[in-house]
Structures are given as structure tokens and as C-alpha cells.
Coordinates of C-alpha atoms in Angstrom, one line a residue:
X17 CA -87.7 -45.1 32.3
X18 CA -88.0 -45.2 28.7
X19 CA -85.5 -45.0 26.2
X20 CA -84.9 -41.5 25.3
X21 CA -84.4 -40.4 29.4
X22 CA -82.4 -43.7 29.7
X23 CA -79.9 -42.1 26.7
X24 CA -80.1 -38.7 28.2
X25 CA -79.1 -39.9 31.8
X26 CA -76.3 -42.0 30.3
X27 CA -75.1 -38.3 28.9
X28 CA -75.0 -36.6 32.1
X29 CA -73.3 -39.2 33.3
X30 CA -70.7 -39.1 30.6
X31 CA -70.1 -35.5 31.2
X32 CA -69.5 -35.5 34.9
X33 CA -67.1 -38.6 34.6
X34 CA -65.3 -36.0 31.5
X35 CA -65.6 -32.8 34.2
X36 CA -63.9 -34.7 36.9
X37 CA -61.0 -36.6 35.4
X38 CA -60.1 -32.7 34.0
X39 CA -60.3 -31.1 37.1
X40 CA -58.7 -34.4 38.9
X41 CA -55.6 -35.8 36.9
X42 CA -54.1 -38.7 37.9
X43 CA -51.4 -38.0 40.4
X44 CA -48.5 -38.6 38.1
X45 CA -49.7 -36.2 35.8
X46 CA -50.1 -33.7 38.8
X47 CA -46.5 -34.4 39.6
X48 CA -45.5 -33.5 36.5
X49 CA -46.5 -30.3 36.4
X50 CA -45.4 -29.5 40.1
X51 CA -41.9 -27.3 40.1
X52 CA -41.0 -28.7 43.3
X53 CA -38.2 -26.5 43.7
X54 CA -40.7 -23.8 43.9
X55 CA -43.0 -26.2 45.8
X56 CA -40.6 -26.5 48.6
X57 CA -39.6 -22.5 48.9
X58 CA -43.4 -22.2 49.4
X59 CA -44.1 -24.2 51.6
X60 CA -40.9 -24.4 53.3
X61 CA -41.2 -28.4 53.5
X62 CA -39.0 -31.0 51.9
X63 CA -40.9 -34.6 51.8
X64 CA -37.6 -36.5 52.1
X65 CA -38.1 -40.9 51.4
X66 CA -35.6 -42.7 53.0
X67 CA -34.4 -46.5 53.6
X68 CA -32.8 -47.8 56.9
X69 CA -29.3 -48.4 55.9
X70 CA -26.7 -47.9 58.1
X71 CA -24.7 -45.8 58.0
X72 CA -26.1 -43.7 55.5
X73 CA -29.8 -43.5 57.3
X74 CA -30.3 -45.0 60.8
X75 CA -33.3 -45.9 62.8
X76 CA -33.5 -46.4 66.0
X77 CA -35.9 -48.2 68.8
X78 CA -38.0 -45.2 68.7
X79 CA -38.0 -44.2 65.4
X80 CA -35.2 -41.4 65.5
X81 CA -33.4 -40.7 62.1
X82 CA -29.3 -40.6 61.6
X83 CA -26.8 -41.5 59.5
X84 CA -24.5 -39.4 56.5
X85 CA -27.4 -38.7 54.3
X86 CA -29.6 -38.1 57.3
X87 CA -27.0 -35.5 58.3
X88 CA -26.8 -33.7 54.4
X89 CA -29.8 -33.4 54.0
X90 CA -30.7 -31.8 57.2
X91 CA -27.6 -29.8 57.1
X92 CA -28.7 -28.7 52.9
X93 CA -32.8 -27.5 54.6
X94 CA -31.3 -25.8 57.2
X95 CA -29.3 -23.5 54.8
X96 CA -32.1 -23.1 53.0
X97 CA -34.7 -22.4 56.0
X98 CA -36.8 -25.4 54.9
X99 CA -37.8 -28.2 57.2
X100 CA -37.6 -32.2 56.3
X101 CA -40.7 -34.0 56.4
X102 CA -39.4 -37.7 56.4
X103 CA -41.5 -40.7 54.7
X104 CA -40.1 -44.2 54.8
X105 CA -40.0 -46.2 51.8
X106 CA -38.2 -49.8 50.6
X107 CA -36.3 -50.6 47.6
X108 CA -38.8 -52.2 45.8
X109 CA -41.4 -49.3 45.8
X110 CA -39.4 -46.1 46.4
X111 CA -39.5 -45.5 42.8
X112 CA -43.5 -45.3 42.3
X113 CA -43.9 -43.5 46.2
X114 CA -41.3 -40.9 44.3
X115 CA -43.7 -40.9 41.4
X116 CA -46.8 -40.3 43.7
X117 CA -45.4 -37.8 44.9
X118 CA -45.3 -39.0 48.6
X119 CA -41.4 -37.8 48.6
X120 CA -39.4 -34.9 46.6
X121 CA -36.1 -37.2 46.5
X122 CA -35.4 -40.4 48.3
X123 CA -32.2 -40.2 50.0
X124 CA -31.8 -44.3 49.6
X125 CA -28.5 -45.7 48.7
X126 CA -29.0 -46.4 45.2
X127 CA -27.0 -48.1 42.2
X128 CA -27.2 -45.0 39.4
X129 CA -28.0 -48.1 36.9
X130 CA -29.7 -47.4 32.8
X131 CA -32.2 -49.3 33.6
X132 CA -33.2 -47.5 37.2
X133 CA -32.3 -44.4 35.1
X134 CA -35.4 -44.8 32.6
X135 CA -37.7 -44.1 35.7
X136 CA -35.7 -41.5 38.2
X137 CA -33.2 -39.4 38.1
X138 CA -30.0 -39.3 39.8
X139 CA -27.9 -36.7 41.8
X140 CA -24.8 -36.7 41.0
X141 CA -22.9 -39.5 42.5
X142 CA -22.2 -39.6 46.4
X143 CA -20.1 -42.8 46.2
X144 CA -19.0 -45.9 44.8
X145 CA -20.0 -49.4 46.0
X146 CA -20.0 -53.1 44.2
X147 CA -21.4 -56.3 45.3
X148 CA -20.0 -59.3 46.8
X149 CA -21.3 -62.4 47.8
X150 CA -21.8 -64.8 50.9
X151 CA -21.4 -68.6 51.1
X152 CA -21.4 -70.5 53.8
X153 CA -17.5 -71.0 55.4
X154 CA -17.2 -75.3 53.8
X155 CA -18.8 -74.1 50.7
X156 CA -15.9 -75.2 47.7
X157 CA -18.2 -74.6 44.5
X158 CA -17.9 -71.3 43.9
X159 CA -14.7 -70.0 42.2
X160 CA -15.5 -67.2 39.7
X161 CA -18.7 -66.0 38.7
X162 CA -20.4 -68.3 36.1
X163 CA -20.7 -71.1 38.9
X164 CA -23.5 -69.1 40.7
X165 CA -25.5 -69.8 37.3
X166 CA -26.7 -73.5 38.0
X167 CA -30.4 -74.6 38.4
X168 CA -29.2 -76.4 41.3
X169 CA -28.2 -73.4 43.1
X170 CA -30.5 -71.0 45.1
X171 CA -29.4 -67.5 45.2
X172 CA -31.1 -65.3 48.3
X173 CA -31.3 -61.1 47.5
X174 CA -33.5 -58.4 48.7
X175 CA -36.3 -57.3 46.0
X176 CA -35.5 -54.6 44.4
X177 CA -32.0 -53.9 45.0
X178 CA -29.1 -53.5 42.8
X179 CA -28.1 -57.1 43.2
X180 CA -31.7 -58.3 42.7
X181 CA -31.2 -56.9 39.0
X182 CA -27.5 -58.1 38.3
X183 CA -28.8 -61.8 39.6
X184 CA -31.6 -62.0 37.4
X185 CA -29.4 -60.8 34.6
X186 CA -26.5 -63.0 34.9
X187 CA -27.6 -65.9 37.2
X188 CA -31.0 -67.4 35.3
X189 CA -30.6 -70.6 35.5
X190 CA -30.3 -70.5 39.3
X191 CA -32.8 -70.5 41.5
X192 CA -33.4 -67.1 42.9
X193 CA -34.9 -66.7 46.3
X194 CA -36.1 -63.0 47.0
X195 CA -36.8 -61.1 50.2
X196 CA -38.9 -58.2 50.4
X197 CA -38.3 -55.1 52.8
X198 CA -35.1 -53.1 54.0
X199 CA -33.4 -55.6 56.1
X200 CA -30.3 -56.5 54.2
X201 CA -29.0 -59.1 56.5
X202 CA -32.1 -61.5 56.1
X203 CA -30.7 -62.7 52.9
X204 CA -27.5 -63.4 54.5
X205 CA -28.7 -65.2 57.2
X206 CA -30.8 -68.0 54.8
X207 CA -27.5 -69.1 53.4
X208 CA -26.0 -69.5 57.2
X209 CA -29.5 -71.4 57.8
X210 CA -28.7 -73.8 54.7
X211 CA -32.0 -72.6 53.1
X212 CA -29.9 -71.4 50.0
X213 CA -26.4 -71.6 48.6
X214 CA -25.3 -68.2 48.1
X215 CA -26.3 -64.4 49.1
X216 CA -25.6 -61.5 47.0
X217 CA -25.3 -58.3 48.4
X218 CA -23.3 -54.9 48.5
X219 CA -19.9 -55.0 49.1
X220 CA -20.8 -53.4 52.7
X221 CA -23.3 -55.3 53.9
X222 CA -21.3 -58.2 53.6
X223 CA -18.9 -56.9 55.6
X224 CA -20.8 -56.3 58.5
X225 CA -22.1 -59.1 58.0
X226 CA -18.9 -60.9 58.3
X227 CA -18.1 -58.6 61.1
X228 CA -20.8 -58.3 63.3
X229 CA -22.0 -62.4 63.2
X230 CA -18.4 -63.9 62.0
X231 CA -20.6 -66.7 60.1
X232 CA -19.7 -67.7 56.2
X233 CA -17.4 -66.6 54.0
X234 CA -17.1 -63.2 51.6
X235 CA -16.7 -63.8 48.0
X236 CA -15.6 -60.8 45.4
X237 CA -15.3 -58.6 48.6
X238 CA -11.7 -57.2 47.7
X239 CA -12.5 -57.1 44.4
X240 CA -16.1 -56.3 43.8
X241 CA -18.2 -56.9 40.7
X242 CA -20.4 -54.6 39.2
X243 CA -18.7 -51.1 40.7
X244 CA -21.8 -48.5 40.6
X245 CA -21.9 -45.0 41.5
X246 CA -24.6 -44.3 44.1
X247 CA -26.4 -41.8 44.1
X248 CA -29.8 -40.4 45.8
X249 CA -32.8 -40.3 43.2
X250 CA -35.4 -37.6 41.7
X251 CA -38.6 -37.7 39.2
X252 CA -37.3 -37.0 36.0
X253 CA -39.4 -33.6 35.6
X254 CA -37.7 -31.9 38.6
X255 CA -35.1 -30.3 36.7
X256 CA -34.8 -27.4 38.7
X257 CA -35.0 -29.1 41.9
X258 CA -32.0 -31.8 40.3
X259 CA -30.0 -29.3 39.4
X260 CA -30.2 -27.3 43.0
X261 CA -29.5 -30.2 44.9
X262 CA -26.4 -31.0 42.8
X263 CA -25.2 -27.8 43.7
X264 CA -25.7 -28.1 46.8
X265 CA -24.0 -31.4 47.0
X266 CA -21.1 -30.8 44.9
X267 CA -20.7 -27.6 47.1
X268 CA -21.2 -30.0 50.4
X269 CA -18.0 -32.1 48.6
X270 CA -15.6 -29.3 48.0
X271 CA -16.3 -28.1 51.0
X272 CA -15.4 -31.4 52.8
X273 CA -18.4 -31.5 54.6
X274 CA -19.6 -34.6 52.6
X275 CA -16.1 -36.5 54.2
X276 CA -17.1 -35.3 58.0
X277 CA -20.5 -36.8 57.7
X278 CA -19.0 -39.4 56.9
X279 CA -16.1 -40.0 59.3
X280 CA -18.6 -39.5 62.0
X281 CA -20.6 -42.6 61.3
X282 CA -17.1 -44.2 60.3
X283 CA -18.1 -44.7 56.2
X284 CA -15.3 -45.4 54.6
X285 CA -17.0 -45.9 51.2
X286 CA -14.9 -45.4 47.4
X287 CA -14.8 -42.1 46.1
X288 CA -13.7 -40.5 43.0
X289 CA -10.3 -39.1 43.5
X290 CA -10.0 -35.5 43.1
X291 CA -6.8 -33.2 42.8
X292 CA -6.9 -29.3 43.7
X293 CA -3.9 -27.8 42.6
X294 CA -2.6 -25.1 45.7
X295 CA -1.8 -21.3 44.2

């Protein structure tokens, strides 16, 4: 092949690589453009991402879903005559599955936090949960806060987690010892082991914790640290599709259907006290 057909080929070449990435954008771009609101009216389909986290989203033995948010979001499709097409996720990739577009909202319990907030959107808030922390029951060093911050102390969170982010902002001297994947109590049970010092999780896992395996010793559990609203999250170009399911939550609230869901799994999380005046 002599030079000339070897500059011409090259061209083609060029060309169809050009053709395809127009007709093919990268998925996020596709995203983007999708009104998923309309999406899901179309097709009658919400892809909901969830994270086993009892008691807002329970799985069982054979894979059957439950839990608060398993029950509002269920109970917000079937006003709507949609189906839920569930996809499982963890907390350190639900935010780029949500991008891909393998869910339309991911139903997780998550901190509403700025810097979660630059790459999702929120709902409005559901709840209101801190973190507290778990030493083991003959453990005398830790008395407020700044003693977690030692480079002789390991630290044991779940990856990408609310408490994964106020650790590695607060605590970085200390040797932090991260978990991946949705099991919460993993953490909890290194410090029990002696493999690390501390565990930091939320305020509720650490008292099931304490319940359920009556091992250690809370720290911060009356009085939290770092109280975050918690909220389910969204891409940030679904505007339409955020501003429906706030609707449909804050109607789901008034209502006091948000409080039965609830009460049925026995969730007895903060809330934002609100006062209707009687007429």
C-alpha cells in the first residue's frame, strides 16, 4: 500500500470513528438528555437502586425486598400505575450506577452532604440521623472527639459512607481502616476482634449493634455528631422527575403515611417537628 491509499484509508477511518461517537454518546451524556419523568410514564417502569439497610430496605434469604423506603416507593408506582424495577447498588458506587443510568433514584439512606450534593441530587429530607462511634467496653482513651485523631489509632468505616467522609476529614492522622460493601456491622465487629480501636458509624447502626451482639461500648450515641438530613438521591438533570417525587413525598408526610411505614418496621428515626394549626 503506498502512501497516498495509506492517507486515504487513515480518512475513512477518521470519519467512521467521527460518525459513531455522534450517533453513540457516552452514556452520561445520554442521561442527560433523558426526561426520566417522561421516561418512566412511557414505559411504565421505575429502575429503583437500593442498599440493604434495615429498616429502610430489607433483604432477605431469597432475595425479597422490604423495609420503609421499600414500602414508599412501592406505594408512590402504584398510584402512579408504574412498576419498580429494582437494581442493587453499595455506597461506594451508587452515585456513578445513578449516573449510568442503571437506576432513576436510589432509595439508599443517604447523608444530604455539599460535597455528595456536587454529584446527585437530593429529595427532600426523609429523616435525620448522626454518627456515633464503637470502642471496645475497657477502652479509656477516648473522651471527646480530637482523641480519635492519633497515628496510633486505627479507625474501621464502610467505603463510601457518610462517616467514611467525616473520618477522613477530621481524623487524618489516624489510621483509617476501610471496608467495602453494604454490611455495616463488619466494621463494628473488627474493633470487638481487637483489629482496630474504634468504629464509626450511624447513630443506628450502633445501636443494633449494641443491641443485637451486646459487645463494646457506644460513644456520642445520645448525643450524635454530625446530625444530617437523609435523604434518597437523583442525577442532577432530572428536574422534573425531582420535583414529582418531592411531591409525592411531602404529600406521603402530611398524609402520615411516611410515620406508618415507619412504625411498621419500628423506625423510630429524628424528624423535623411540624405544627398544623386545627380550624
Amino acid at each position: 500500500m503506498n502512501t497516498r491509499q495509506t492517507v486515504f484509508v487513515s480518512i475513512v477511518v477518521l470519519i467512521c470513528i467521527f460518525s459513531l461517537a455522534i450517533s453513540h454518546p457516552a452514556q452520561s451524556e445520554e442521561n442527560s438528555s433523558i426526561n426520566t419523568l417522561k421516561h418512566v410514564k412511557h414505559t411504565k417502569t421505575m429502575k429503583v437502586g437500593y442498599i440493604p439497610w434495615a429498616p429502610t430496605v430489607i433483604k432477605d434469604s431469597k432475595g425479597k425486598l422490604s423495609g420503609h423506603f421499600v414500602d414508599t416507593i412501592e406505594y408512590i408506582a402504584n398510584e402512579i400505575g408504574v412498576k419498580v424495577s429494582y437494581y442493587e447498588t453499595d455506597w461506594a458506587t451508587f452515585e456513578n450506577d445513578l449516573q449510568a443510568g442503571k437506576c432513576d433514584v436510589v432509595i439508599a439512606g443517604t447523608f444530604k452532604t455539599i460535597k455528595r450534593a456536587y454529584n446527585v441530587a437530593y429529595t427532600r429530607p426523609l429523616f435525620y440521623l448522626g454518627i456515633s462511634a464503637l470502642v471496645r467496653k475497657d477502652e479509656t482513651r477516648f473522651t471527646k472527639v480530637a482523641d480519635f485523631n492519633h497515628k496510633d489509632v486505627k479507625i474501621s468505616i464502610t467505603k463510601g459512607t457518610g462517616e467514611h467522609d467525616f473520618c477522613k476529614t477530621h481524623f487524618p492522622t489516624a489510621k483509617l481502616m476501610v471496608s467495602p460493601g453494604t454490611e455495616l456491622f463488619v466494621p463494628i465487629s473488627k474493633v470487638i476482634s481487637g483489629e482496630t480501636d474504634a468504629a464509626f458509624a450511624d447513630t443506628f447502626t450502633i445501636e443494633q449493634f449494641l443491641k443485637e451482639k451486646k459487645e463494646g461500648k457506644g460513644l456520642f450515641v445520645s448525643l450524635p455528631l454530625n446530625l444530617t438530613p437523609v435523604a434518597w438521591t437523583l442525577r442532577h438533570s432530572d428536574i422534573e422527575w425531582t420535583n414529582f417525587l418531592n411531591n409525592a413525598l411531602e404529600f406521603l408526610e402530611t398524609s402520615g403515611k411516611l410515620r406508618s411505614f415507619e412504625e411498621k418496621y419500628n423506625a423510630h428515626w429524628l424528624h423535623r417537628e411540624t405544627k398544623w394549626k386545627s380550624h
